[in-house]
PDB file of C-alpha atoms and ligand atoms in Angstrom:
ATOM      1  CA  UNK A   1      12.263  13.779  19.588  1.00  0.00           C
ATOM      2  CA  UNK A   2      11.891  13.405  15.911  1.00  0.00           C
ATOM      3  CA  UNK A   3       8.436  12.808  14.485  1.00  0.00           C
ATOM      4  CA  UNK A   4       7.515   9.304  13.397  1.00  0.00           C
ATOM      5  CA  UNK A   5       7.716   8.646   9.799  1.00  0.00           C
ATOM      6  CA  UNK A   6       4.497   8.652   7.992  1.00  0.00           C
ATOM      7  CA  UNK A   7       3.567   5.693   5.731  1.00  0.00           C
ATOM      8  CA  UNK A   8       1.245   6.216   2.695  1.00  0.00           C
ATOM      9  CA  UNK A   9       0.474   2.701   1.228  1.00  0.00           C
ATOM     10  CA  UNK A  10      -0.146   3.024  -2.605  1.00  0.00           C
ATOM     11  CA  UNK A  11      -3.347   1.089  -3.412  1.00  0.00           C
ATOM     12  CA  UNK A  12      -1.982   0.510  -6.910  1.00  0.00           C
ATOM     13  CA  UNK A  13      -0.560  -2.743  -5.431  1.00  0.00           C
ATOM     14  CA  UNK A  14      -3.974  -3.579  -3.679  1.00  0.00           C
ATOM     15  CA  UNK A  15      -6.551  -6.255  -4.931  1.00  0.00           C
ATOM     16  CA  UNK A  16      -8.718  -3.893  -7.206  1.00  0.00           C
ATOM     17  CA  UNK A  17     -11.586  -6.234  -6.786  1.00  0.00           C
ATOM     18  CA  UNK A  18     -11.756  -5.565  -3.200  1.00  0.00           C
ATOM     19  CA  UNK A  19     -10.524  -1.791  -3.164  1.00  0.00           C
ATOM     20  CA  UNK A  20     -12.977  -0.419  -0.350  1.00  0.00           C
ATOM     21  CA  UNK A  21     -12.026  -3.403   1.913  1.00  0.00           C
ATOM     22  CA  UNK A  22      -8.306  -2.777   1.141  1.00  0.00           C
ATOM     23  CA  UNK A  23      -8.379   0.832   1.965  1.00  0.00           C
ATOM     24  CA  UNK A  24     -10.325   0.104   5.173  1.00  0.00           C
ATOM     25  CA  UNK A  25      -7.697  -2.656   5.998  1.00  0.00           C
ATOM     26  CA  UNK A  26      -4.792  -0.350   5.625  1.00  0.00           C
ATOM     27  CA  UNK A  27      -6.519   2.350   7.513  1.00  0.00           C
ATOM     28  CA  UNK A  28      -6.950  -0.290  10.375  1.00  0.00           C
ATOM     29  CA  UNK A  29      -3.374  -1.195  10.041  1.00  0.00           C
ATOM     30  CA  UNK A  30      -1.999   2.248  10.728  1.00  0.00           C
ATOM     31  CA  UNK A  31      -1.776   4.060   7.411  1.00  0.00           C
ATOM     32  CA  UNK A  32      -1.168   7.740   7.739  1.00  0.00           C
ATOM     33  CA  UNK A  33      -2.299   8.611   4.207  1.00  0.00           C
ATOM     34  CA  UNK A  34      -4.012   6.496   1.563  1.00  0.00           C
ATOM     35  CA  UNK A  35      -1.888   7.154  -1.566  1.00  0.00           C
ATOM     36  CA  UNK A  36      -3.852   6.966  -4.856  1.00  0.00           C
ATOM     37  CA  UNK A  37      -1.917   6.769  -8.070  1.00  0.00           C
ATOM     38  CA  UNK A  38      -3.878   8.303 -11.007  1.00  0.00           C
ATOM     39  CA  UNK A  39      -2.433   7.411 -14.343  1.00  0.00           C
ATOM     40  CA  UNK A  40      -3.818   8.545 -17.846  1.00  0.00           C
ATOM     41  CA  UNK A  41      -1.907   6.098 -20.349  1.00  0.00           C
ATOM     42  CA  UNK A  42      -0.343   9.291 -21.793  1.00  0.00           C
ATOM     43  CA  UNK A  43       1.783  11.077 -19.085  1.00  0.00           C
ATOM     44  CA  UNK A  44       2.692   7.603 -17.958  1.00  0.00           C
ATOM     45  CA  UNK A  45       2.411   4.237 -19.656  1.00  0.00           C
ATOM     46  CA  UNK A  46      -0.390   2.924 -17.611  1.00  0.00           C
ATOM     47  CA  UNK A  47      -4.155   3.480 -16.878  1.00  0.00           C
ATOM     48  CA  UNK A  48      -5.536   3.406 -13.409  1.00  0.00           C
ATOM     49  CA  UNK A  49      -7.979   5.397 -11.175  1.00  0.00           C
ATOM     50  CA  UNK A  50     -10.431   8.145 -12.001  1.00  0.00           C
ATOM     51  CA  UNK A  51     -12.498  10.560  -9.615  1.00  0.00           C
ATOM     52  CA  UNK A  52     -15.285   8.154  -9.594  1.00  0.00           C
ATOM     53  CA  UNK A  53     -13.333   5.417  -7.812  1.00  0.00           C
ATOM     54  CA  UNK A  54     -11.858   8.002  -5.500  1.00  0.00           C
ATOM     55  CA  UNK A  55     -15.391   8.922  -4.576  1.00  0.00           C
ATOM     56  CA  UNK A  56     -16.460   5.513  -4.044  1.00  0.00           C
ATOM     57  CA  UNK A  57     -13.497   4.858  -1.788  1.00  0.00           C
ATOM     58  CA  UNK A  58     -14.074   7.957   0.426  1.00  0.00           C
ATOM     59  CA  UNK A  59     -16.394   6.415   2.865  1.00  0.00           C
ATOM     60  CA  UNK A  60     -13.820   3.514   3.438  1.00  0.00           C
ATOM     61  CA  UNK A  61     -11.308   5.644   5.412  1.00  0.00           C
ATOM     62  CA  UNK A  62     -11.098   8.713   7.477  1.00  0.00           C
ATOM     63  CA  UNK A  63      -7.321   9.263   6.755  1.00  0.00           C
ATOM     64  CA  UNK A  64      -6.323  11.761   4.226  1.00  0.00           C
ATOM     65  CA  UNK A  65      -6.413  10.986   0.487  1.00  0.00           C
ATOM     66  CA  UNK A  66      -3.029  11.546  -1.017  1.00  0.00           C
ATOM     67  CA  UNK A  67      -3.808  11.784  -4.846  1.00  0.00           C
ATOM     68  CA  UNK A  68      -0.709  11.507  -7.076  1.00  0.00           C
ATOM     69  CA  UNK A  69      -1.888  12.782 -10.546  1.00  0.00           C
ATOM     70  CA  UNK A  70      -0.005  11.397 -13.358  1.00  0.00           C
ATOM     71  CA  UNK A  71      -2.037  13.057 -16.135  1.00  0.00           C
ATOM     72  CA  UNK A  72      -1.522  15.585 -18.711  1.00  0.00           C
ATOM     73  CA  UNK A  73      -3.070  18.067 -19.158  1.00  0.00           C
ATOM     74  CA  UNK A  74      -3.849  18.012 -15.392  1.00  0.00           C
ATOM     75  CA  UNK A  75      -5.903  21.137 -15.118  1.00  0.00           C
ATOM     76  CA  UNK A  76      -9.154  19.893 -16.260  1.00  0.00           C
ATOM     77  CA  UNK A  77      -9.290  17.185 -13.777  1.00  0.00           C
ATOM     78  CA  UNK A  78      -8.048  18.933 -10.551  1.00  0.00           C
ATOM     79  CA  UNK A  79     -11.451  20.046  -9.407  1.00  0.00           C
ATOM     80  CA  UNK A  80     -12.983  16.735  -9.983  1.00  0.00           C
ATOM     81  CA  UNK A  81     -10.391  15.102  -7.649  1.00  0.00           C
ATOM     82  CA  UNK A  82     -11.000  17.816  -5.061  1.00  0.00           C
ATOM     83  CA  UNK A  83     -14.697  17.071  -5.150  1.00  0.00           C
ATOM     84  CA  UNK A  84     -14.201  13.387  -5.003  1.00  0.00           C
ATOM     85  CA  UNK A  85     -12.607  13.640  -1.647  1.00  0.00           C
ATOM     86  CA  UNK A  86      -8.855  14.261  -2.229  1.00  0.00           C
ATOM     87  CA  UNK A  87      -7.069  15.903   0.639  1.00  0.00           C
ATOM     88  CA  UNK A  88      -3.503  16.313  -0.799  1.00  0.00           C
ATOM     89  CA  UNK A  89      -3.333  16.868  -4.691  1.00  0.00           C
ATOM     90  CA  UNK A  90       0.099  16.333  -6.164  1.00  0.00           C
ATOM     91  CA  UNK A  91       1.068  17.248  -9.639  1.00  0.00           C
ATOM     92  CA  UNK A  92       4.136  17.010 -11.760  1.00  0.00           C
ATOM     93  CA  UNK A  93       5.667  20.184 -13.437  1.00  0.00           C
ATOM     94  CA  UNK A  94       5.528  18.623 -16.679  1.00  0.00           C
ATOM     95  CA  UNK A  95       1.698  18.091 -16.570  1.00  0.00           C
ATOM     96  CA  UNK A  96       0.720  21.342 -17.985  1.00  0.00           C
ATOM     97  CA  UNK A  97       2.223  24.655 -19.290  1.00  0.00           C
ATOM     98  CA  UNK A  98       1.425  26.521 -16.195  1.00  0.00           C
ATOM     99  CA  UNK A  99       2.230  24.520 -13.014  1.00  0.00           C
ATOM    100  CA  UNK A 100       2.365  27.449 -10.758  1.00  0.00           C
ATOM    101  CA  UNK A 101      -1.123  28.312 -11.588  1.00  0.00           C
ATOM    102  CA  UNK A 102      -2.144  24.698 -11.024  1.00  0.00           C
ATOM    103  CA  UNK A 103      -0.776  24.568  -7.596  1.00  0.00           C
ATOM    104  CA  UNK A 104      -2.639  27.912  -6.913  1.00  0.00           C
ATOM    105  CA  UNK A 105      -5.892  26.248  -8.138  1.00  0.00           C
ATOM    106  CA  UNK A 106      -5.333  23.176  -5.722  1.00  0.00           C
ATOM    107  CA  UNK A 107      -4.994  25.664  -2.841  1.00  0.00           C
ATOM    108  CA  UNK A 108      -8.001  27.659  -3.875  1.00  0.00           C
ATOM    109  CA  UNK A 109      -9.940  24.550  -3.802  1.00  0.00           C
ATOM    110  CA  UNK A 110      -9.015  24.185  -0.036  1.00  0.00           C
ATOM    111  CA  UNK A 111      -6.570  21.328  -0.667  1.00  0.00           C
ATOM    112  CA  UNK A 112      -3.003  20.560   0.076  1.00  0.00           C
ATOM    113  CA  UNK A 113      -0.808  21.040  -2.785  1.00  0.00           C
ATOM    114  CA  UNK A 114       2.031  18.768  -3.811  1.00  0.00           C
ATOM    115  CA  UNK A 115       4.765  18.768  -6.426  1.00  0.00           C
ATOM    116  CA  UNK A 116       6.383  15.619  -7.872  1.00  0.00           C
ATOM    117  CA  UNK A 117       9.827  15.495  -9.134  1.00  0.00           C
ATOM    118  CA  UNK A 118      10.493  12.536 -11.668  1.00  0.00           C
ATOM    119  CA  UNK A 119      13.876  10.949 -11.439  1.00  0.00           C
ATOM    120  CA  UNK A 120      15.013  13.168 -14.421  1.00  0.00           C
ATOM    121  CA  UNK A 121      13.627  16.330 -13.101  1.00  0.00           C
ATOM    122  CA  UNK A 122      16.165  18.568 -11.333  1.00  0.00           C
ATOM    123  CA  UNK A 123      15.463  19.768  -7.624  1.00  0.00           C
ATOM    124  CA  UNK A 124      15.794  23.463  -8.858  1.00  0.00           C
ATOM    125  CA  UNK A 125      12.331  23.256 -10.304  1.00  0.00           C
ATOM    126  CA  UNK A 126      10.949  23.689  -6.510  1.00  0.00           C
ATOM    127  CA  UNK A 127      12.495  27.073  -6.056  1.00  0.00           C
ATOM    128  CA  UNK A 128       9.843  29.282  -7.870  1.00  0.00           C
ATOM    129  CA  UNK A 129       7.033  27.560  -6.251  1.00  0.00           C
ATOM    130  CA  UNK A 130       8.084  26.819  -2.653  1.00  0.00           C
ATOM    131  CA  UNK A 131       5.582  29.290  -1.150  1.00  0.00           C
ATOM    132  CA  UNK A 132       2.861  27.162  -2.764  1.00  0.00           C
ATOM    133  CA  UNK A 133       3.797  23.720  -1.559  1.00  0.00           C
ATOM    134  CA  UNK A 134       2.419  21.631   1.336  1.00  0.00           C
ATOM    135  CA  UNK A 135       4.323  18.433   0.006  1.00  0.00           C
ATOM    136  CA  UNK A 136       7.257  17.591  -2.003  1.00  0.00           C
ATOM    137  CA  UNK A 137       7.216  14.151  -3.559  1.00  0.00           C
ATOM    138  CA  UNK A 138      10.415  12.797  -4.785  1.00  0.00           C
ATOM    139  CA  UNK A 139      10.151   9.796  -7.360  1.00  0.00           C
ATOM    140  CA  UNK A 140      12.543   7.167  -6.790  1.00  0.00           C
ATOM    141  CA  UNK A 141      11.314   5.132  -9.753  1.00  0.00           C
ATOM    142  CA  UNK A 142      10.180   6.457 -13.029  1.00  0.00           C
ATOM    143  CA  UNK A 143       6.332   6.717 -12.436  1.00  0.00           C
ATOM    144  CA  UNK A 144       3.859   4.084 -14.024  1.00  0.00           C
ATOM    145  CA  UNK A 145       4.200   0.804 -12.269  1.00  0.00           C
ATOM    146  CA  UNK A 146       4.606  -0.520  -8.858  1.00  0.00           C
ATOM    147  CA  UNK A 147       7.402  -3.018  -7.862  1.00  0.00           C
ATOM    148  CA  UNK A 148      10.275  -1.318  -9.603  1.00  0.00           C
ATOM    149  CA  UNK A 149      13.820  -0.923  -8.001  1.00  0.00           C
ATOM    150  CA  UNK A 150      14.660   2.169  -5.954  1.00  0.00           C
ATOM    151  CA  UNK A 151      17.051   4.460  -7.732  1.00  0.00           C
ATOM    152  CA  UNK A 152      19.735   5.380  -5.272  1.00  0.00           C
ATOM    153  CA  UNK A 153      20.828   8.193  -7.572  1.00  0.00           C
ATOM    154  CA  UNK A 154      17.817  10.224  -6.229  1.00  0.00           C
ATOM    155  CA  UNK A 155      19.221  10.375  -2.618  1.00  0.00           C
ATOM    156  CA  UNK A 156      21.151  13.690  -3.155  1.00  0.00           C
ATOM    157  CA  UNK A 157      17.927  15.090  -4.504  1.00  0.00           C
ATOM    158  CA  UNK A 158      16.014  14.127  -1.359  1.00  0.00           C
ATOM    159  CA  UNK A 159      18.669  15.924   0.687  1.00  0.00           C
ATOM    160  CA  UNK A 160      18.650  18.964  -1.330  1.00  0.00           C
ATOM    161  CA  UNK A 161      14.782  19.180  -1.049  1.00  0.00           C
ATOM    162  CA  UNK A 162      15.191  18.659   2.732  1.00  0.00           C
ATOM    163  CA  UNK A 163      17.407  21.563   2.820  1.00  0.00           C
ATOM    164  CA  UNK A 164      15.058  23.839   1.066  1.00  0.00           C
ATOM    165  CA  UNK A 165      12.252  22.820   3.202  1.00  0.00           C
ATOM    166  CA  UNK A 166      14.298  23.656   6.368  1.00  0.00           C
ATOM    167  CA  UNK A 167      15.153  26.860   4.819  1.00  0.00           C
ATOM    168  CA  UNK A 168      11.393  27.998   4.657  1.00  0.00           C
ATOM    169  CA  UNK A 169      10.811  27.313   8.399  1.00  0.00           C
ATOM    170  CA  UNK A 170       7.382  26.023   7.100  1.00  0.00           C
ATOM    171  CA  UNK A 171       6.046  22.565   7.625  1.00  0.00           C
ATOM    172  CA  UNK A 172       6.261  20.899   4.060  1.00  0.00           C
ATOM    173  CA  UNK A 173       6.040  17.179   3.932  1.00  0.00           C
ATOM    174  CA  UNK A 174       8.911  15.306   2.122  1.00  0.00           C
ATOM    175  CA  UNK A 175       7.466  12.425   0.489  1.00  0.00           C
ATOM    176  CA  UNK A 176       9.326   9.440  -1.312  1.00  0.00           C
ATOM    177  CA  UNK A 177       7.722   7.224  -3.851  1.00  0.00           C
ATOM    178  CA  UNK A 178       8.993   4.020  -5.452  1.00  0.00           C
ATOM    179  CA  UNK A 179      10.763   1.077  -4.580  1.00  0.00           C
ATOM    180  CA  UNK A 180      10.475   1.461  -0.839  1.00  0.00           C
ATOM    181  CA  UNK A 181      11.201  -1.415   1.310  1.00  0.00           C
ATOM    182  CA  UNK A 182      12.598  -1.774   4.929  1.00  0.00           C
ATOM    183  CA  UNK A 183      16.270  -1.197   3.561  1.00  0.00           C
ATOM    184  CA  UNK A 184      15.446   1.733   1.033  1.00  0.00           C
ATOM    185  CA  UNK A 185      13.204   3.223   3.630  1.00  0.00           C
ATOM    186  CA  UNK A 186      16.205   3.670   5.995  1.00  0.00           C
ATOM    187  CA  UNK A 187      18.212   5.276   3.230  1.00  0.00           C
ATOM    188  CA  UNK A 188      15.441   7.708   2.356  1.00  0.00           C
ATOM    189  CA  UNK A 189      14.827   8.620   6.075  1.00  0.00           C
ATOM    190  CA  UNK A 190      18.543   9.289   6.689  1.00  0.00           C
ATOM    191  CA  UNK A 191      18.655  11.893   4.174  1.00  0.00           C
ATOM    192  CA  UNK A 192      15.466  13.680   5.236  1.00  0.00           C
ATOM    193  CA  UNK A 193      12.329  11.932   4.020  1.00  0.00           C
ATOM    194  CA  UNK A 194       9.477  12.061   6.497  1.00  0.00           C
ATOM    195  CA  UNK A 195       6.670  10.339   4.366  1.00  0.00           C
ATOM    196  CA  UNK A 196       6.962   7.084   2.676  1.00  0.00           C
ATOM    197  CA  UNK A 197       4.836   5.635  -0.149  1.00  0.00           C
ATOM    198  CA  UNK A 198       4.820   1.993  -0.353  1.00  0.00           C
ATOM    199  CA  UNK A 199       2.853  -0.204  -2.741  1.00  0.00           C
ATOM    200  CA  UNK A 200       4.484  -3.647  -2.855  1.00  0.00           C
ATOM    201  CA  UNK A 201       6.106  -3.532   0.478  1.00  0.00           C
ATOM    202  CA  UNK A 202       2.719  -3.298   2.143  1.00  0.00           C
ATOM    203  CA  UNK A 203       0.551  -5.208  -0.240  1.00  0.00           C
ATOM    204  CA  UNK A 204       2.775  -8.095  -1.100  1.00  0.00           C
ATOM    205  CA  UNK A 205       0.752 -10.549   0.989  1.00  0.00           C
ATOM    206  CA  UNK A 206      -2.644  -9.030  -0.313  1.00  0.00           C
ATOM    207  CA  UNK A 207      -5.811 -10.778   0.554  1.00  0.00           C
ATOM    208  CA  UNK A 208      -3.954 -13.897   1.646  1.00  0.00           C
ATOM    209  CA  UNK A 209      -4.075 -15.564   5.038  1.00  0.00           C
ATOM    210  CA  UNK A 210      -0.671 -14.305   5.559  1.00  0.00           C
ATOM    211  CA  UNK A 211      -1.600 -10.451   5.063  1.00  0.00           C
ATOM    212  CA  UNK A 212      -0.104  -8.515   7.756  1.00  0.00           C
ATOM    213  CA  UNK A 213      -0.459  -4.872   6.634  1.00  0.00           C
ATOM    214  CA  UNK A 214       0.041  -3.547  10.117  1.00  0.00           C
ATOM    215  CA  UNK A 215       3.336  -5.381  10.560  1.00  0.00           C
ATOM    216  CA  UNK A 216       4.437  -4.218   7.008  1.00  0.00           C
ATOM    217  CA  UNK A 217       3.664  -0.564   7.830  1.00  0.00           C
ATOM    218  CA  UNK A 218       5.253  -0.779  11.302  1.00  0.00           C
ATOM    219  CA  UNK A 219       8.515  -2.189   9.791  1.00  0.00           C
ATOM    220  CA  UNK A 220       8.797   0.604   7.409  1.00  0.00           C
ATOM    221  CA  UNK A 221       8.652   3.264   9.978  1.00  0.00           C
ATOM    222  CA  UNK A 222      11.990   1.838  11.306  1.00  0.00           C
TER     223      UNK A 222
HETATM  224  C1  DX5 B 301       4.518   4.663  -9.322  1.00  0.00           C
HETATM  225  C2  DX5 B 301       3.681   5.106  -8.368  1.00  0.00           C
HETATM  226  C3  DX5 B 301       3.931   4.435  -6.969  1.00  0.00           C
HETATM  227  C4  DX5 B 301       3.917   2.974  -6.957  1.00  0.00           C
HETATM  228  C5  DX5 B 301       4.851   2.612  -5.798  1.00  0.00           C
HETATM  229  O1  DX5 B 301       4.265   5.299 -10.527  1.00  0.00           O
HETATM  230  O2  DX5 B 301       3.666   6.592  -8.228  1.00  0.00           O
HETATM  231  O3  DX5 B 301       3.122   5.027  -6.062  1.00  0.00           O
HETATM  232  O4  DX5 B 301       2.663   2.480  -6.611  1.00  0.00           O
HETATM  233  O5  DX5 B 301       4.970   1.139  -5.708  1.00  0.00           O
HETATM  234  P1  DX5 B 301       6.175   0.416  -5.164  1.00  0.00           P
HETATM  235  O6  DX5 B 301       6.062   0.712  -3.688  1.00  0.00           O
HETATM  236  O7  DX5 B 301       5.755  -1.056  -5.224  1.00  0.00           O
HETATM  237  O8  DX5 B 301       7.291   0.766  -5.748  1.00  0.00           O
HETATM  238 ZN1   ZN B 302       2.658   7.400  -6.379  1.00  0.00          ZN
END
């Protein structure tokens, strides 16, 4: 039997005025990971969350914090996110001159290391660092904002990453981020994704009487 798909709601689409409650709510609703998008206004054109917020959110969920760092240079901030309570720390290869060393640093801090491929980044960047990876994150939008359309052009890259993971025989998660909804989730899963980030698809009904995070999460699992 295949393992159920993991769902990682992105709190970028949550109600920032009630972030602790939102994290608790998605946890109760069945979130496997809490996806935290960290943006610096330089590597990507948006500003979001720093380590102090991650630390403040930590008591609101026992699920792993999946921190997606979209900051450059990233090295000076990795330890701060580890100390704040991140469990998985994912970096982009373009976020510093020595991404191999950055992945080593994440592992040395006792955290799981993730590598994020932008839509314009080729899958071959994985090859020299496969032995250091616990998670591969394929972007299906250009990073910076929630609510963008899924780029179907990235499906072959997901399949190519799946082949590479299977060749290692190790457990490496294959996570997809951007434009995931019930239809695109199916397309990503069909080519080998096992973990789906979802912002708008989970939080579209945020805070309102109609909020149904558990239903949204369950439907994405397919
Ligand atoms: C985009 C972020 C995503 C984003 C996804 O830069 O990395 O995690 O929140 O949002 P949706 O699911 O709405 O595309
Ligand atoms: Zn993300």
